[in-house]
Amino acid sequence: MTIILFGPPGCGKGTQSALIAEKFKLKHISTGDILRAEMDMGTELGLSAKKYVNEGKLVPDDVIIEMLMKAVKSVDAGLNGVLLDGFPRTTAQAEALEEKLASTNNQTNVLIDLKVNDEELVTRMLLRGKTTGRADDNPETIKKRLQVYAEQTYPVKAFYQKLNKYVAVNGLGKIDDIFAQICAEIEKAI
Ligand code: AMP
């Protein structure tokens, strides 16, 4: 199984991914979490990614695709597949993923787009910045990340619409209600 949780920064991908991964026994792969861990450890990858992440820009496709392929390779026995959170963020990343899956006669089951308006996204990210100290959750970088989302990531929607794998879920409301809607969409797609 390959499930993609999609949507702008601050839409609740991380929160919902943890719940989905547990329920459907999937490996939760968050490219943002992997990058932050690499940055904390001061690895070569972390150091090269830092300037992009801190400026709210996308890390180059080749770096991210290699990182993702590595993470997808090692799925524990007993799990049903992967839940991708924060990937793909460009059409090139989506193409690389679907090519890789096609090589084993697979395809993403569904991409779920969590819809949240910009005003709410900014409110949530500013709050997260205050409570977690996440460096890119500051007003200037938030603005840049939303712009990058609209310009570089939004086209991924059309890519999955063409494959008939795109569904949208309202990301406003109670966490449990949103989770129930996401579960219903996953059940339909598997
Ligand atoms: P996130 O935690 O998903 O919001 O990601 C935080 C930051 O990591 C992003 O603003 C990007 O700089 C970088 N990043 C995460 N995932 C990707 C990706 N798939 N492609 C490029 N950059 C990424």
Tab-separated table of C-alpha atoms and ligand atoms in Angstrom:
chain	number	residue	atom	x	y	z
A	1	MET	CA	0.000	0.000	0.000
A	2	THR	CA	1.149	3.525	-0.755
A	3	ILE	CA	-0.936	6.349	0.669
A	4	ILE	CA	-0.009	10.008	0.219
A	5	LEU	CA	-1.175	12.650	2.650
A	6	PHE	CA	-0.978	15.938	0.783
A	7	GLY	CA	-1.666	19.568	1.575
A	8	PRO	CA	-0.072	22.890	2.467
A	9	PRO	CA	2.254	23.367	5.436
A	10	GLY	CA	0.256	23.467	8.669
A	11	CYS	CA	-2.748	21.542	7.316
A	12	GLY	CA	-2.379	18.737	9.883
A	13	LYS	CA	-0.470	16.152	7.839
A	14	GLY	CA	1.801	15.202	10.737
A	15	THR	CA	-1.037	14.769	13.250
A	16	GLN	CA	-3.213	12.736	10.890
A	17	SER	CA	-0.283	10.687	9.556
A	18	ALA	CA	0.522	9.316	12.989
A	19	LEU	CA	-3.092	8.153	13.411
A	20	ILE	CA	-3.341	6.677	9.905
A	21	ALA	CA	-0.008	4.854	10.146
A	22	GLU	CA	-1.102	3.192	13.361
A	23	LYS	CA	-4.547	2.166	12.138
A	24	PHE	CA	-3.493	0.788	8.748
A	25	LYS	CA	-0.078	-0.534	9.915
A	26	LEU	CA	1.973	1.652	7.596
A	27	LYS	CA	5.463	3.070	7.863
A	28	HIS	CA	5.073	6.831	8.350
A	29	ILE	CA	7.643	8.571	6.167
A	30	SER	CA	7.828	12.332	6.699
A	31	THR	CA	10.524	13.909	4.531
A	32	GLY	CA	10.396	17.020	6.763
A	33	ASP	CA	11.008	14.905	9.901
A	34	ILE	CA	13.887	13.065	8.236
A	35	LEU	CA	15.478	16.369	7.182
A	36	ARG	CA	15.082	17.881	10.679
A	37	ALA	CA	16.697	14.782	12.225
A	38	GLU	CA	19.595	14.990	9.754
A	39	MET	CA	19.980	18.700	10.514
A	40	ASP	CA	20.006	18.022	14.280
A	41	MET	CA	22.659	15.336	13.810
A	42	GLY	CA	24.718	17.666	11.623
A	43	THR	CA	25.129	15.084	8.848
A	44	GLU	CA	26.265	16.032	5.358
A	45	LEU	CA	22.680	15.730	4.127
A	46	GLY	CA	21.440	17.841	7.038
A	47	LEU	CA	24.006	20.551	6.424
A	48	SER	CA	23.227	20.735	2.709
A	49	ALA	CA	19.443	20.856	3.377
A	50	LYS	CA	19.575	23.447	6.149
A	51	LYS	CA	19.671	26.597	4.027
A	52	TYR	CA	16.676	25.467	1.957
A	53	VAL	CA	14.578	24.415	4.959
A	54	ASN	CA	15.355	27.563	6.945
A	55	GLU	CA	14.466	29.783	3.991
A	56	GLY	CA	11.243	27.895	3.306
A	57	LYS	CA	12.466	26.634	-0.063
A	58	LEU	CA	12.281	23.098	-1.378
A	59	VAL	CA	15.337	20.894	-1.038
A	60	PRO	CA	16.460	19.878	-4.575
A	61	ASP	CA	14.552	16.971	-6.131
A	62	ASP	CA	17.558	14.664	-6.595
A	63	VAL	CA	18.464	14.883	-2.893
A	64	ILE	CA	14.894	14.316	-1.712
A	65	ILE	CA	14.145	11.506	-4.170
A	66	GLU	CA	17.255	9.587	-3.104
A	67	MET	CA	16.362	10.076	0.567
A	68	LEU	CA	12.789	8.911	-0.013
A	69	MET	CA	13.788	5.831	-2.006
A	70	LYS	CA	16.059	4.780	0.850
A	71	ALA	CA	13.246	5.189	3.398
A	72	VAL	CA	10.749	3.281	1.244
A	73	LYS	CA	13.174	0.364	0.839
A	74	SER	CA	13.241	-0.541	4.510
A	75	VAL	CA	9.670	-1.303	5.551
A	76	ASP	CA	9.432	-3.659	8.524
A	77	ALA	CA	7.894	-7.075	7.941
A	78	GLY	CA	4.333	-7.037	9.254
A	79	LEU	CA	3.579	-3.566	7.901
A	80	ASN	CA	1.233	-3.085	4.953
A	81	GLY	CA	3.190	-0.361	3.166
A	82	VAL	CA	4.004	3.311	3.464
A	83	LEU	CA	2.271	6.549	4.306
A	84	LEU	CA	4.008	9.498	2.662
A	85	ASP	CA	3.792	12.826	4.479
A	86	GLY	CA	5.365	15.832	2.727
A	87	PHE	CA	6.323	13.906	-0.403
A	88	PRO	CA	5.851	14.353	-3.345
A	89	ARG	CA	6.133	18.144	-3.364
A	90	THR	CA	6.921	18.593	-7.065
A	91	THR	CA	5.712	16.900	-10.239
A	92	ALA	CA	9.239	15.509	-10.749
A	93	GLN	CA	9.039	13.832	-7.318
A	94	ALA	CA	5.615	12.387	-8.164
A	95	GLU	CA	6.927	11.027	-11.462
A	96	ALA	CA	9.941	9.436	-9.745
A	97	LEU	CA	7.696	7.816	-7.138
A	98	GLU	CA	5.201	6.407	-9.624
A	99	GLU	CA	8.025	5.144	-11.877
A	100	LYS	CA	9.555	3.342	-8.937
A	101	LEU	CA	6.205	1.815	-7.948
A	102	ALA	CA	5.449	0.840	-11.559
A	103	SER	CA	8.687	-1.157	-11.673
A	104	THR	CA	7.013	-3.613	-9.268
A	105	ASN	CA	3.564	-3.273	-10.899
A	106	ASN	CA	2.351	-0.983	-8.149
A	107	GLN	CA	0.836	2.475	-7.977
A	108	THR	CA	-0.120	4.923	-5.243
A	109	ASN	CA	-3.534	3.852	-3.903
A	110	VAL	CA	-4.734	7.364	-3.156
A	111	LEU	CA	-3.535	10.916	-2.558
A	112	ILE	CA	-5.563	12.660	0.121
A	113	ASP	CA	-5.501	16.468	0.008
A	114	LEU	CA	-6.211	18.079	3.375
A	115	LYS	CA	-7.915	21.387	2.621
A	116	VAL	CA	-7.289	24.278	5.028
A	117	ASN	CA	-7.472	28.013	4.219
A	118	ASP	CA	-4.331	30.190	4.363
A	119	GLU	CA	-5.477	32.243	7.357
A	120	GLU	CA	-5.918	29.117	9.484
A	121	LEU	CA	-2.604	27.676	8.226
A	122	VAL	CA	-0.719	30.796	9.336
A	123	THR	CA	-2.427	30.749	12.763
A	124	ARG	CA	-1.546	27.079	13.275
A	125	MET	CA	2.081	27.433	12.175
A	126	LEU	CA	2.671	30.514	14.356
A	127	LEU	CA	1.291	28.571	17.333
A	128	ARG	CA	3.450	25.551	16.502
A	129	GLY	CA	6.494	27.828	16.231
A	130	LYS	CA	5.805	29.149	19.725
A	131	THR	CA	5.190	25.741	21.323
A	132	THR	CA	7.854	23.656	19.539
A	133	GLY	CA	10.449	26.245	18.575
A	134	ARG	CA	10.438	24.923	15.006
A	135	ALA	CA	12.726	27.365	13.212
A	136	ASP	CA	10.795	27.663	9.944
A	137	ASP	CA	7.499	28.475	11.716
A	138	ASN	CA	8.127	32.251	11.708
A	139	PRO	CA	6.072	34.847	9.789
A	140	GLU	CA	8.568	35.461	6.982
A	141	THR	CA	9.363	31.779	6.292
A	142	ILE	CA	5.683	30.790	6.573
A	143	LYS	CA	4.864	33.279	3.812
A	144	LYS	CA	7.599	31.839	1.616
A	145	ARG	CA	6.473	28.234	2.276
A	146	LEU	CA	2.891	29.041	1.276
A	147	GLN	CA	4.145	30.692	-1.908
A	148	VAL	CA	6.374	27.693	-2.711
A	149	TYR	CA	3.403	25.397	-2.072
A	150	ALA	CA	1.182	27.302	-4.510
A	151	GLU	CA	3.846	27.483	-7.214
A	152	GLN	CA	5.736	24.188	-6.998
A	153	THR	CA	3.625	21.720	-5.014
A	154	TYR	CA	0.053	22.472	-6.059
A	155	PRO	CA	0.626	20.999	-9.584
A	156	VAL	CA	1.038	17.563	-7.942
A	157	LYS	CA	-2.758	17.656	-7.514
A	158	ALA	CA	-3.323	17.604	-11.292
A	159	PHE	CA	-0.826	14.760	-11.671
A	160	TYR	CA	-2.879	12.506	-9.366
A	161	GLN	CA	-6.194	13.747	-10.729
A	162	LYS	CA	-5.086	12.423	-14.115
A	163	LEU	CA	-4.385	9.043	-12.508
A	164	ASN	CA	-7.817	9.136	-10.803
A	165	LYS	CA	-6.112	8.891	-7.436
A	166	TYR	CA	-6.943	12.317	-6.003
A	167	VAL	CA	-9.427	12.999	-3.204
A	168	ALA	CA	-9.918	16.100	-1.039
A	169	VAL	CA	-10.884	16.098	2.644
A	170	ASN	CA	-11.840	19.156	4.690
A	171	GLY	CA	-8.982	19.722	7.146
A	172	LEU	CA	-10.952	22.069	9.412
A	173	GLY	CA	-12.689	20.755	12.504
A	174	LYS	CA	-12.041	18.114	15.144
A	175	ILE	CA	-9.017	15.848	14.676
A	176	ASP	CA	-11.176	12.711	15.139
A	177	ASP	CA	-13.762	13.814	12.571
A	178	ILE	CA	-11.083	14.580	9.985
A	179	PHE	CA	-9.436	11.238	10.742
A	180	ALA	CA	-12.741	9.400	10.185
A	181	GLN	CA	-13.135	11.024	6.758
A	182	ILE	CA	-9.566	10.136	5.800
A	183	CYS	CA	-10.099	6.518	6.932
A	184	ALA	CA	-13.232	6.262	4.796
A	185	GLU	CA	-11.279	7.452	1.729
A	186	ILE	CA	-8.441	4.991	2.378
A	187	GLU	CA	-10.914	2.102	2.812
A	188	LYS	CA	-12.443	2.984	-0.561
A	189	ALA	CA	-9.022	3.038	-2.226
A	190	ILE	CA	-7.556	-0.247	-0.950
B	1	AMP	P1	7.566	19.774	6.358
B	1	AMP	O1	7.938	19.305	7.715
B	1	AMP	O2	6.957	18.695	5.520
B	1	AMP	O3	6.735	21.033	6.368
B	1	AMP	O4	8.933	20.151	5.618
B	1	AMP	C1	9.793	21.156	6.117
B	1	AMP	C2	10.759	21.614	5.045
B	1	AMP	O5	11.558	20.500	4.605
B	1	AMP	C3	10.135	22.152	3.773
B	1	AMP	O6	9.783	23.517	3.882
B	1	AMP	C4	11.257	21.909	2.755
B	1	AMP	O7	12.295	22.864	2.904
B	1	AMP	C5	11.812	20.575	3.205
B	1	AMP	N1	11.110	19.437	2.553
B	1	AMP	C6	10.340	18.496	3.155
B	1	AMP	N2	9.851	17.621	2.267
B	1	AMP	C7	10.329	18.013	1.059
B	1	AMP	C8	10.175	17.539	-0.276
B	1	AMP	N3	9.413	16.462	-0.552
B	1	AMP	N4	10.804	18.206	-1.265
B	1	AMP	C9	11.586	19.277	-1.020
B	1	AMP	N5	11.756	19.788	0.203
B	1	AMP	C10	11.153	19.177	1.243
